CSV table of C-alpha atoms in Angstrom, one decimal:
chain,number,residue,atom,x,y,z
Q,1,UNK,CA,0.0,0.0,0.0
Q,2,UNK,CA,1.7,3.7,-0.9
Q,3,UNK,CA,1.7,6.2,1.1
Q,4,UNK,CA,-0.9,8.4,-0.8
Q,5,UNK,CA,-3.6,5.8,-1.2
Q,6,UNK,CA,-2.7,5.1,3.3
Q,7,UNK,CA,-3.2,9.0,3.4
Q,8,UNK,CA,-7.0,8.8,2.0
Q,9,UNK,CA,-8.2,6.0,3.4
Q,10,UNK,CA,-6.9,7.6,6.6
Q,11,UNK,CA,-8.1,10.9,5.9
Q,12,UNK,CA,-11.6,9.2,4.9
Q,13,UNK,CA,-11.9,7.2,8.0
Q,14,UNK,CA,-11.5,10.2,9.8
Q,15,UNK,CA,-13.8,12.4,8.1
Q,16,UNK,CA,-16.2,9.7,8.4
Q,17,UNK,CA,-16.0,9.4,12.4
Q,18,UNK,CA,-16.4,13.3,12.5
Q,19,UNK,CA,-19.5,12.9,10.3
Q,20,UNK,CA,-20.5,10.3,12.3
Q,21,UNK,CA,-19.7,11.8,15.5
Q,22,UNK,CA,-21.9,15.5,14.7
Q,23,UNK,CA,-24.9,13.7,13.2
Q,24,UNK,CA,-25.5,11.5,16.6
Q,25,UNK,CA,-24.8,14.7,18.5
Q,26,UNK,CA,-27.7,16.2,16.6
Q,27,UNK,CA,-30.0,13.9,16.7
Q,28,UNK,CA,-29.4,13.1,20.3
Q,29,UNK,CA,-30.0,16.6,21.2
Q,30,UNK,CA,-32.8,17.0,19.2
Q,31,UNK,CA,-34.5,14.3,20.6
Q,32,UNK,CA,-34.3,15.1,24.0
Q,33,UNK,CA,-35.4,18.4,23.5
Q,34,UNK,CA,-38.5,17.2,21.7
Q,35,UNK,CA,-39.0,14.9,24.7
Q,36,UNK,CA,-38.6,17.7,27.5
Q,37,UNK,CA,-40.9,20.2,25.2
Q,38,UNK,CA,-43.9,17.6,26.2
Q,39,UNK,CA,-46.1,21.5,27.4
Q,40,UNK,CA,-45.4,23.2,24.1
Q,41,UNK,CA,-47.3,23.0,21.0
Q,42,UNK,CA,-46.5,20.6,18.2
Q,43,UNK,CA,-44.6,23.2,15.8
Q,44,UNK,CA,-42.6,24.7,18.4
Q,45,UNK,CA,-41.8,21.5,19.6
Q,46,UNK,CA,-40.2,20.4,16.5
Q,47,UNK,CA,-38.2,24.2,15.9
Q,48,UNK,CA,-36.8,23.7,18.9
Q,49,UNK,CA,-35.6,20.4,18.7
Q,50,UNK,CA,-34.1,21.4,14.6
Q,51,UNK,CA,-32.7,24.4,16.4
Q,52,UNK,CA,-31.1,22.6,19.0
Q,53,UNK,CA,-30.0,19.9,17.1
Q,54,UNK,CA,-28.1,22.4,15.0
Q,55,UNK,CA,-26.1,24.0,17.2
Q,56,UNK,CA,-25.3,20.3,18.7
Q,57,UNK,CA,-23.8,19.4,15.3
Q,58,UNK,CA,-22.2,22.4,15.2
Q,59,UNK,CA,-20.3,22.3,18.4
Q,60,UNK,CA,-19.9,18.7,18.0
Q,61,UNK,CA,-17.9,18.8,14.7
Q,62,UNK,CA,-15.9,21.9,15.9
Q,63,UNK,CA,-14.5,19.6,19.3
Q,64,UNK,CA,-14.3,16.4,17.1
Q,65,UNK,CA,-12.3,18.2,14.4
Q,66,UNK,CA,-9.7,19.5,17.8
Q,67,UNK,CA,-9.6,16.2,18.9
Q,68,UNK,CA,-8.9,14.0,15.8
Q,69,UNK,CA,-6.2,17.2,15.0
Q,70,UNK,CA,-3.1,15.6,16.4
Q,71,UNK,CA,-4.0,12.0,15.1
Q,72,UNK,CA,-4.5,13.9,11.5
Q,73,UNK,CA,-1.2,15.2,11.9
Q,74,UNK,CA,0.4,11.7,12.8
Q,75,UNK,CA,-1.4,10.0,10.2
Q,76,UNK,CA,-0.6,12.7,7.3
Q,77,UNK,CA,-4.2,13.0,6.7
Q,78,UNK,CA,-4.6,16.9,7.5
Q,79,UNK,CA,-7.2,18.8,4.6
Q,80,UNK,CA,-4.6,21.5,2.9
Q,81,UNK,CA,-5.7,23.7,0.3
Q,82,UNK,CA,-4.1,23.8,-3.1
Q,83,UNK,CA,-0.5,24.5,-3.1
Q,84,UNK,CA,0.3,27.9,-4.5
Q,85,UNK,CA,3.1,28.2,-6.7
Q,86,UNK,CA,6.0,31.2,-5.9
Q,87,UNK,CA,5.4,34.2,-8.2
Q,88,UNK,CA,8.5,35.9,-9.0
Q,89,UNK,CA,9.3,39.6,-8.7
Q,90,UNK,CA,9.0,41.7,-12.3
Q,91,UNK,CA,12.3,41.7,-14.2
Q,92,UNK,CA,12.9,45.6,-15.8
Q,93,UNK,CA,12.7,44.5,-19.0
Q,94,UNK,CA,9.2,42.8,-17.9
Q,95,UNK,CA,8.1,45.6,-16.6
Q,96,UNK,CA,8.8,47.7,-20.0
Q,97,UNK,CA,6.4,45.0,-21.6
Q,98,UNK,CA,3.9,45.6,-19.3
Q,99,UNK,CA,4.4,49.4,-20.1
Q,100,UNK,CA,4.1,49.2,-23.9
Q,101,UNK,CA,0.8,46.5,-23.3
Q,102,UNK,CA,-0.6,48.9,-21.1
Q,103,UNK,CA,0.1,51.6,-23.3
Q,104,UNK,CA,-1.7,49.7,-26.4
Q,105,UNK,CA,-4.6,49.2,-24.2
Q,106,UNK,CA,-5.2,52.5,-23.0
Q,107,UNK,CA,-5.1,53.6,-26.4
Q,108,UNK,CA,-7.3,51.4,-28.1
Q,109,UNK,CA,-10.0,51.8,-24.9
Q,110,UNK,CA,-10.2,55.9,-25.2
Q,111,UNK,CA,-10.5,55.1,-29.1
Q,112,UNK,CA,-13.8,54.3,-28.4
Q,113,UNK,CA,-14.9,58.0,-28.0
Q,114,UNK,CA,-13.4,58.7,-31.7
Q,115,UNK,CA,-15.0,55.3,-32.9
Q,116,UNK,CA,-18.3,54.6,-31.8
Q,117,UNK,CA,-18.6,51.7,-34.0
Q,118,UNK,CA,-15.7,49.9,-32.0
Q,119,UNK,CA,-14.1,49.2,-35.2
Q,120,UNK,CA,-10.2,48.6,-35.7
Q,121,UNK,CA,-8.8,51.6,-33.6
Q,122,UNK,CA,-10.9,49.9,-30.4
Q,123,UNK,CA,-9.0,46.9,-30.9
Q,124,UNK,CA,-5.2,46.8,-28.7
Q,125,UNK,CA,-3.7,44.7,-31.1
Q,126,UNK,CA,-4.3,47.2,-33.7
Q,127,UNK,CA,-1.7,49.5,-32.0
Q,128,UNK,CA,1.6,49.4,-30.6
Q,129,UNK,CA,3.0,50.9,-27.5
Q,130,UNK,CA,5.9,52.7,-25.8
Q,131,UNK,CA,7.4,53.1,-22.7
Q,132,UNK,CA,6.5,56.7,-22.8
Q,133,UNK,CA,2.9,55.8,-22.2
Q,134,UNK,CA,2.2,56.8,-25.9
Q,135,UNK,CA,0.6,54.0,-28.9
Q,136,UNK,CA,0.9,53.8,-32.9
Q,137,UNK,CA,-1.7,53.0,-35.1
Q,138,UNK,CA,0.1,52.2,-38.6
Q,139,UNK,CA,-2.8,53.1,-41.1
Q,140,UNK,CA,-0.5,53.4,-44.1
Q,141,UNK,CA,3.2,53.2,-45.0
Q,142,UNK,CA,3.5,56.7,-44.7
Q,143,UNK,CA,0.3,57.5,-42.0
Q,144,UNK,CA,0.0,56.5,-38.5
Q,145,UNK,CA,-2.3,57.5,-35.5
Q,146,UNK,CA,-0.5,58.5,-32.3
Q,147,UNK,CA,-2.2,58.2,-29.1
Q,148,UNK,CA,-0.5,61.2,-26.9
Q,149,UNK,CA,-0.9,60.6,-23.0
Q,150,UNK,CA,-2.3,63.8,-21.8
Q,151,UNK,CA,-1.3,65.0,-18.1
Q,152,UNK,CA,-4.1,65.7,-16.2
Q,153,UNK,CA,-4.5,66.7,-12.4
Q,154,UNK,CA,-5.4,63.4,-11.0
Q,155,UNK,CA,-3.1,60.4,-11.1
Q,156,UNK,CA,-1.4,59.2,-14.0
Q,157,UNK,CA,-2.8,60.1,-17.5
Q,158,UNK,CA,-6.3,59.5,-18.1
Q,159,UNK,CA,-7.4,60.5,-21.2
Q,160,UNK,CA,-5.4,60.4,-24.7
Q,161,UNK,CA,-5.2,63.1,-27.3
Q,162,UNK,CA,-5.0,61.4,-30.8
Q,163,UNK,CA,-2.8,62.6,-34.0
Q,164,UNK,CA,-2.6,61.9,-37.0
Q,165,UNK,CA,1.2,61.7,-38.2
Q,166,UNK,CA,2.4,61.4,-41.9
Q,167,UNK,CA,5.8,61.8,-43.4
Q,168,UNK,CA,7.1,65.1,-43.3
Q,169,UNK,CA,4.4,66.6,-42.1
Q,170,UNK,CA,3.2,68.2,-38.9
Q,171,UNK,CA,0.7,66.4,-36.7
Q,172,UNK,CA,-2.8,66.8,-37.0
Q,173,UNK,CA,-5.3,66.4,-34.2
Q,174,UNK,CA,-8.2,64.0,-34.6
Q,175,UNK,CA,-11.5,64.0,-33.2
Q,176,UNK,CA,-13.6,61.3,-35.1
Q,177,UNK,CA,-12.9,58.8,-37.5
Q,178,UNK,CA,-14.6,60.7,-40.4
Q,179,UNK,CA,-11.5,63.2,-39.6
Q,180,UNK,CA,-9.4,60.3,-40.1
Q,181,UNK,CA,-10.9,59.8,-43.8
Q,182,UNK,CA,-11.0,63.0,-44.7
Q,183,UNK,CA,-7.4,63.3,-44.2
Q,184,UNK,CA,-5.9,60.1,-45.6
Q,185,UNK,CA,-7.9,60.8,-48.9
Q,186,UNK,CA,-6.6,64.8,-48.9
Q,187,UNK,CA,-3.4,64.8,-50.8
Q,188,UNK,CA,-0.2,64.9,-48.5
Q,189,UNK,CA,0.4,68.6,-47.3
Q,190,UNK,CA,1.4,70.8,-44.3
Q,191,UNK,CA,-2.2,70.4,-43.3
Q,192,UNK,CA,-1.7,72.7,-39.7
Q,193,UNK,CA,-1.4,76.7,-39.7
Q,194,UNK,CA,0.5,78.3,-36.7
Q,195,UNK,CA,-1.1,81.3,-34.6
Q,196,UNK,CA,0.5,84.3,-33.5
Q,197,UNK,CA,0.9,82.8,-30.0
Q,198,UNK,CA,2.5,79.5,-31.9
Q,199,UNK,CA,6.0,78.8,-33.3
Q,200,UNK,CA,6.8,78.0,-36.6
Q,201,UNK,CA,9.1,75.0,-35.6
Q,202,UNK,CA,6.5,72.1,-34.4
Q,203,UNK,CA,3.6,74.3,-32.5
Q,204,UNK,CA,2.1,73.2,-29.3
Q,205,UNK,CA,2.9,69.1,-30.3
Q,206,UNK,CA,6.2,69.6,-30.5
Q,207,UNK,CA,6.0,71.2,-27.2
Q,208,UNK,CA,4.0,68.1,-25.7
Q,209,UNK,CA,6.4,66.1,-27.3
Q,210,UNK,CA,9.4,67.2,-25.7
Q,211,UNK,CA,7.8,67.5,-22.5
Q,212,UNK,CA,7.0,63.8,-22.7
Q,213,UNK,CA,9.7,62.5,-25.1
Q,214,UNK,CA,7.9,61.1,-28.0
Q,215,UNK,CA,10.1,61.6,-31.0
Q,216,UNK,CA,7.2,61.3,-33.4
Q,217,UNK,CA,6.4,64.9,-31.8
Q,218,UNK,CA,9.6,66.6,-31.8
Q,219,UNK,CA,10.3,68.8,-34.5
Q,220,UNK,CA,12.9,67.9,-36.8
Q,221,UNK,CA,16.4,69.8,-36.9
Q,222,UNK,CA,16.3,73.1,-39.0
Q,223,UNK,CA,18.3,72.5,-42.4
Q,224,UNK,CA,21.5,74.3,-43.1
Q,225,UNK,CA,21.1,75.8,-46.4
Q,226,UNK,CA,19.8,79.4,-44.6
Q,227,UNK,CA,23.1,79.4,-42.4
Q,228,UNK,CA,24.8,78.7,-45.4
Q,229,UNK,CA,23.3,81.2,-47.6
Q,230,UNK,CA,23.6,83.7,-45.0
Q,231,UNK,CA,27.7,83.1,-44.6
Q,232,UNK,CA,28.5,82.8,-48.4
Q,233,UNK,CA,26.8,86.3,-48.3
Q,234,UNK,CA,28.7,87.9,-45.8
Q,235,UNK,CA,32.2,86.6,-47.4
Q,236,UNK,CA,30.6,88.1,-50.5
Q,237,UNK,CA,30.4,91.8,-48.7
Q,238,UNK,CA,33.7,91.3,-47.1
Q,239,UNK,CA,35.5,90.3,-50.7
Q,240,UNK,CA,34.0,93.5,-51.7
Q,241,UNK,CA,35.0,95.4,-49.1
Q,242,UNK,CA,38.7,94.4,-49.4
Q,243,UNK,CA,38.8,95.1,-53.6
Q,244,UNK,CA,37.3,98.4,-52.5
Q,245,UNK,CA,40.0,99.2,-50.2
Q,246,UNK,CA,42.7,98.1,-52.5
Q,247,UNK,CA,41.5,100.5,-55.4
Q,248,UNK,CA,41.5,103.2,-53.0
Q,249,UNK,CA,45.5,102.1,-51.5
């Protein structure tokens, strides 16, 4: 005989002596107090007896589960509940996983207020996330929606602002999906005009893009050509300058 199948036959004799032991309790009590309720009426008669035979079996299997504890023990026969395996802690590069999941989610859930038909921008797997707390959409090879975390004043970042980035051009915001067609059928352009109170170089995305370091935000590096112009120009005027001072030597 193994030790497992001694363990349940064991832990059933066991159980079945408890069992045994609270139902003759109960019926023992509740049979006597039927017998001493001889004055009462029929129905409370038999409520009292249930009642007290209740709280018989319930004290009774309480002491008998005490009692049979130690031979439990001995025998190897005690009730544990299913073993639980160790979880270990989060690894960093776990953790960024988690990040970019959470991000995709997050994304995909606020969608909804853009896409009421819970289309393809609803869906996470549709977008991809970052560590920054920001999510891509690819729409095209050249298109792609960006979910922007935006801060708020309560904790963490609640609500997304959503963009709609092309190739060389600025980001546009989106409010609803029909602003999403309407774009991607409009020919490629510089589809955003800056204000007086905005700067020419990336506006007030490029701003929220530095703050939270998402490079599809940041404004790309001014080109050379002007600083070039502007110093072949000024060697110009001082070449001048000297042939003019020579004639006059």
């Amino acid at each position: 005989m193994t030790d497992t199948l001694r363990t349940r036959l064991a832990r059933t004799a066991l159980d079945a002596a408890d069992s045994v032991a609270t139902v003759t309790a109960a019926a023992a009590a509740g049979l006597t107090a039927y017998r001493a309720l001889t004055h009462r009426p029929a129905e409370a008669r038999v409520t009292l007896a249930l009642a007290t035979g209740a709280l018989a079996a319930l004290i009774t299997d309480q002491t008998a589960y005490k009692a049979l504890a130690p031979l439990r023990r001995r025998l190897g026969a005690e009730h544990h509940g299913p073993a639980r395996e160790a979880v270990p802690a989060p690894t960093r590069e776990q953790l960024a996983a988690d990040v970019c999941a959470d991000a995709a989610a997050r994304a995909a859930f606020s969608a909804g207020r853009i896409d009421y038909s819970h289309g393809a921008l609803t869906k996470a797997e549709n977008w991809t996330g970052a560590e920054d707390g920001s999510a891509t959409c690819e729409i095209t090879s050249t298109a792609r929606l960006l979910a922007v975390p935006r801060p708020t004043d309560h904790d963490g970042y609640t609500s997304r602002t959503y963009l709609l980035a092309r190739d060389g051009e600025q980001p546009v915001p989106i409010h609803t999906i029909a602003d999403l067609a309407a774009l991607l059928d409009a020919p490629a352009a510089d589809t955003t005009q800056p204000t007086d109170g905005e700067a020419e170089d990336g506006g007030p995305w490029a701003a929220l893009g530095e703050h939270l370091a998402i490079a599809e935000l940041c404004p790309a590096p001014a080109a050379d050509d002007e600083d070039q112009a502007d110093e072949d120009e000024g060697e110009d005027v001082d070449q001048e300058a000297e042939a003019h001072a020579a004639g006059l030597l």
